[in-house]
Amino acid sequence: MLYEVVHSVVAPLARAIWRPDVRGKHHIPATGPVILASNHLSFADSLVIPIVTPRKVAILAKAEYFTGTGIKGALVRGWFEGIGMLPVDRDDPQAAISSLDTALEVLGRGDAFGIYPEGTRSRDGRLYRGRTGVAHLALTAGVPVVPVGLRGTQHLQPVGARLPRIVPVTVEFGEPIQVAGRYDGVPLGRARREVTDEIMTAIQKLSGQEEAGVYNERPVDT
């Protein structure tokens, strides 16, 4: 019920205010399990994607967003739950495994799941090497992956800014990448790497970012 309210009232209002340039929505299957794999430029990415996607998409978010107290905490928790976010404890050594299990549950229900293969947001605007969790999900569940290219979201709410700004933002959804049946007999590690690299190549074409060629690491203080 909360999602329906947010998606039918808040999402159209947000689109009317910020007027994002959204392209390729027809590439998103109307029904059935699908992974949306996006580059990651800003905290705001996890707000933008659910707002412009025509169906509910679950995205993992820091558990701290769900544990606040008082009126503010309740509002923040309600907002994140309303747009489909799921809590994950990033400091838990088992968080990565738990996150994949949660994603497989979402896909098993026939829903859409959003993921950032880089692992954490880019702080210099470059596109970092993708981690193979996205390929694990796609190959295990046998579902298509829709690459997503975000542009301009790093200016929407820069680090330290209290409120979002009205700036040009582009969200482009690419053609689905089908993996089911393509890697039968291929060693699992190789299959995961090849699928991940294919996804990241598609994301780069949509986002236009310079490729960093290395993995991105989450700073200790965030």
Short mmCIF file of C-alpha atoms in Angstrom, two decimals:
data_model
loop_
_atom_site.label_atom_id
_atom_site.label_comp_id
_atom_site.label_asym_id
_atom_site.label_seq_id
_atom_site.Cartn_x
_atom_site.Cartn_y
_atom_site.Cartn_z
CA MET A 1 0.00 0.00 0.00
CA LEU A 2 2.80 2.43 0.92
CA TYR A 3 4.54 1.76 -2.39
CA GLU A 4 1.35 2.47 -4.34
CA VAL A 5 0.96 5.82 -2.57
CA VAL A 6 4.58 6.86 -3.16
CA HIS A 7 4.64 5.69 -6.77
CA SER A 8 1.30 7.22 -7.71
CA VAL A 9 1.72 10.54 -5.89
CA VAL A 10 5.35 11.28 -5.02
CA ALA A 11 6.99 9.86 -8.15
CA PRO A 12 4.93 11.92 -10.64
CA LEU A 13 5.49 15.04 -8.52
CA ALA A 14 9.25 14.44 -8.44
CA ARG A 15 9.34 13.89 -12.20
CA ALA A 16 7.38 17.10 -12.74
CA ILE A 17 9.81 19.10 -10.59
CA TRP A 18 13.13 17.65 -11.77
CA ARG A 19 12.03 16.65 -15.30
CA PRO A 20 14.63 13.91 -15.83
CA ASP A 21 15.39 12.88 -19.42
CA VAL A 22 14.34 9.21 -19.41
CA ARG A 23 15.15 7.03 -22.39
CA GLY A 24 14.58 3.39 -23.30
CA LYS A 25 11.84 2.55 -20.79
CA HIS A 26 10.44 0.11 -23.36
CA HIS A 27 13.46 -2.11 -22.67
CA ILE A 28 12.15 -2.89 -19.17
CA PRO A 29 9.92 -6.00 -19.22
CA ALA A 30 6.43 -5.14 -17.95
CA THR A 31 6.32 -8.31 -15.86
CA GLY A 32 8.62 -11.08 -14.69
CA PRO A 33 11.97 -11.07 -12.90
CA VAL A 34 14.61 -8.68 -14.21
CA ILE A 35 17.82 -7.09 -12.95
CA LEU A 36 18.47 -3.38 -13.47
CA ALA A 37 22.25 -2.90 -13.38
CA SER A 38 23.35 0.73 -13.13
CA ASN A 39 26.41 2.89 -12.77
CA HIS A 40 26.58 4.67 -9.42
CA LEU A 41 27.36 8.37 -9.15
CA SER A 42 25.40 9.55 -6.13
CA PHE A 43 23.28 8.65 -3.12
CA ALA A 44 20.43 10.09 -5.16
CA ASP A 45 20.70 7.26 -7.72
CA SER A 46 18.62 5.03 -5.47
CA LEU A 47 15.88 7.65 -5.48
CA VAL A 48 16.02 8.46 -9.18
CA ILE A 49 15.81 4.90 -10.48
CA PRO A 50 12.60 3.93 -8.60
CA ILE A 51 11.01 7.26 -9.50
CA VAL A 52 11.52 6.84 -13.27
CA THR A 53 11.09 3.06 -13.54
CA PRO A 54 7.55 2.09 -14.62
CA ARG A 55 7.43 -0.87 -12.22
CA LYS A 56 8.51 -1.50 -8.66
CA VAL A 57 12.23 -2.12 -8.30
CA ALA A 58 13.88 -3.23 -5.07
CA ILE A 59 17.29 -1.71 -4.28
CA LEU A 60 19.47 -2.38 -1.25
CA ALA A 61 20.18 0.55 1.07
CA LYS A 62 22.20 1.09 4.24
CA ALA A 63 20.43 -0.33 7.29
CA GLU A 64 20.92 2.99 9.08
CA TYR A 65 18.21 4.53 6.91
CA PHE A 66 15.68 2.17 8.50
CA THR A 67 16.65 2.52 12.16
CA GLY A 68 16.12 6.22 12.88
CA THR A 69 13.96 7.27 15.81
CA GLY A 70 11.29 9.89 16.29
CA ILE A 71 9.23 11.55 13.60
CA LYS A 72 12.20 12.11 11.29
CA GLY A 73 13.28 8.48 11.59
CA ALA A 74 9.76 7.28 10.83
CA LEU A 75 9.50 9.55 7.80
CA VAL A 76 12.86 8.45 6.40
CA ARG A 77 12.04 4.78 7.00
CA GLY A 78 8.62 5.18 5.41
CA TRP A 79 10.10 6.89 2.36
CA PHE A 80 12.72 4.21 1.75
CA GLU A 81 10.25 1.40 2.29
CA GLY A 82 7.76 3.20 0.06
CA ILE A 83 10.08 3.31 -2.94
CA GLY A 84 11.02 -0.34 -2.54
CA MET A 85 14.38 -0.21 -0.77
CA LEU A 86 15.60 -3.09 1.38
CA PRO A 87 17.98 -2.68 4.37
CA VAL A 88 21.47 -4.21 4.38
CA ASP A 89 24.13 -3.95 7.08
CA ARG A 90 27.26 -3.03 5.13
CA ASP A 91 29.49 -3.64 8.18
CA ASP A 92 28.33 -7.24 8.56
CA PRO A 93 30.95 -9.66 7.13
CA GLN A 94 28.09 -11.77 5.81
CA ALA A 95 26.32 -8.78 4.24
CA ALA A 96 27.43 -9.59 0.69
CA ILE A 97 26.07 -13.14 0.88
CA SER A 98 22.88 -11.97 2.58
CA SER A 99 22.40 -9.31 -0.10
CA LEU A 100 22.61 -11.89 -2.88
CA ASP A 101 20.15 -14.13 -1.06
CA THR A 102 17.75 -11.21 -0.67
CA ALA A 103 18.10 -10.38 -4.36
CA LEU A 104 17.35 -13.97 -5.37
CA GLU A 105 14.22 -13.87 -3.20
CA VAL A 106 13.07 -10.71 -4.99
CA LEU A 107 13.72 -12.26 -8.40
CA GLY A 108 12.08 -15.50 -7.30
CA ARG A 109 8.87 -13.56 -6.70
CA GLY A 110 8.99 -12.30 -10.26
CA ASP A 111 9.99 -8.76 -9.28
CA ALA A 112 12.66 -6.31 -10.46
CA PHE A 113 15.91 -5.88 -8.55
CA GLY A 114 18.30 -2.94 -8.90
CA ILE A 115 22.03 -3.30 -8.35
CA TYR A 116 25.22 -1.27 -8.74
CA PRO A 117 27.92 -3.65 -10.03
CA GLU A 118 30.67 -1.18 -9.05
CA GLY A 119 29.77 -1.87 -5.41
CA THR A 120 29.92 1.73 -4.24
CA ARG A 121 29.51 5.13 -5.84
CA SER A 122 32.20 6.65 -8.03
CA ARG A 123 33.78 9.69 -6.43
CA ASP A 124 35.68 10.84 -9.52
CA GLY A 125 33.04 10.25 -12.18
CA ARG A 126 34.79 7.28 -13.77
CA LEU A 127 33.18 3.88 -14.28
CA TYR A 128 34.85 1.24 -12.15
CA ARG A 129 35.21 -2.46 -12.85
CA GLY A 130 32.09 -4.48 -12.10
CA ARG A 131 32.00 -7.06 -9.35
CA THR A 132 30.57 -10.42 -10.33
CA GLY A 133 27.62 -10.48 -7.93
CA VAL A 134 25.36 -9.18 -10.70
CA ALA A 135 26.38 -12.07 -12.96
CA HIS A 136 25.84 -14.55 -10.12
CA LEU A 137 22.28 -13.32 -9.79
CA ALA A 138 21.59 -13.35 -13.52
CA LEU A 139 23.05 -16.82 -14.08
CA THR A 140 21.51 -18.34 -10.95
CA ALA A 141 18.04 -16.96 -11.57
CA GLY A 142 18.27 -17.14 -15.36
CA VAL A 143 16.88 -13.64 -15.74
CA PRO A 144 17.65 -10.79 -18.16
CA VAL A 145 19.76 -7.79 -17.16
CA VAL A 146 18.75 -4.30 -18.28
CA PRO A 147 21.80 -1.99 -18.21
CA VAL A 148 21.15 1.52 -16.90
CA GLY A 149 23.21 4.63 -17.62
CA LEU A 150 22.85 7.56 -15.23
CA ARG A 151 24.21 11.00 -16.07
CA GLY A 152 24.15 14.13 -13.92
CA THR A 153 22.95 12.56 -10.66
CA GLN A 154 26.23 13.45 -8.95
CA HIS A 155 25.10 17.09 -9.15
CA LEU A 156 21.58 16.38 -7.87
CA GLN A 157 22.60 16.13 -4.23
CA PRO A 158 26.39 16.44 -3.79
CA VAL A 159 28.02 15.15 -0.62
CA GLY A 160 27.27 17.65 2.16
CA ALA A 161 24.21 19.16 0.48
CA ARG A 162 21.11 19.06 2.69
CA LEU A 163 18.57 19.32 -0.10
CA PRO A 164 18.52 18.07 -3.70
CA ARG A 165 19.03 20.55 -6.51
CA ILE A 166 17.24 20.97 -9.81
CA VAL A 167 19.86 19.94 -12.38
CA PRO A 168 19.75 18.07 -15.71
CA VAL A 169 19.60 14.31 -15.16
CA THR A 170 19.50 11.60 -17.80
CA VAL A 171 18.47 7.99 -17.19
CA GLU A 172 18.85 5.60 -20.11
CA PHE A 173 17.77 1.96 -20.08
CA GLY A 174 19.54 -0.29 -22.56
CA GLU A 175 18.51 -3.41 -24.40
CA PRO A 176 18.15 -6.44 -22.07
CA ILE A 177 21.12 -8.78 -21.88
CA GLN A 178 19.96 -12.39 -21.96
CA VAL A 179 22.13 -14.96 -20.18
CA ALA A 180 19.88 -18.02 -19.86
CA GLY A 181 21.39 -20.98 -21.71
CA ARG A 182 24.36 -19.02 -23.08
CA TYR A 183 26.94 -20.34 -20.64
CA ASP A 184 26.02 -23.99 -20.27
CA GLY A 185 29.26 -25.95 -19.79
CA VAL A 186 31.36 -22.81 -19.24
CA PRO A 187 33.35 -22.74 -15.98
CA LEU A 188 31.36 -20.70 -13.45
CA GLY A 189 34.11 -18.20 -12.66
CA ARG A 190 34.71 -17.47 -16.31
CA ALA A 191 30.99 -17.16 -17.02
CA ARG A 192 30.50 -14.68 -14.19
CA ARG A 193 33.41 -12.54 -15.35
CA GLU A 194 32.30 -12.51 -18.98
CA VAL A 195 28.70 -11.64 -18.10
CA THR A 196 29.81 -8.88 -15.74
CA ASP A 197 32.14 -7.39 -18.33
CA GLU A 198 29.37 -7.46 -20.94
CA ILE A 199 27.06 -5.64 -18.55
CA MET A 200 29.67 -3.01 -17.69
CA THR A 201 30.41 -2.41 -21.37
CA ALA A 202 26.71 -1.79 -21.98
CA ILE A 203 26.53 0.58 -18.98
CA GLN A 204 29.55 2.52 -20.25
CA LYS A 205 27.96 3.03 -23.66
CA LEU A 206 24.86 4.45 -21.96
CA SER A 207 26.66 6.64 -19.39
CA GLY A 208 29.58 7.77 -21.54
CA GLN A 209 31.95 7.51 -18.58
CA GLU A 210 35.68 7.01 -18.73
CA GLU A 211 36.58 3.51 -17.57
CA ALA A 212 38.80 3.33 -14.49
CA GLY A 213 39.97 -0.23 -15.18
CA VAL A 214 40.14 -1.08 -11.46
CA TYR A 215 37.70 -1.93 -8.67
CA ASN A 216 36.20 0.84 -6.57
CA GLU A 217 36.69 0.55 -2.82
CA ARG A 218 34.32 1.92 -0.18
CA PRO A 219 36.03 4.53 2.04
CA VAL A 220 36.40 3.49 5.68
CA ASP A 221 34.50 6.55 6.94
CA THR A 222 31.24 5.96 4.94
#
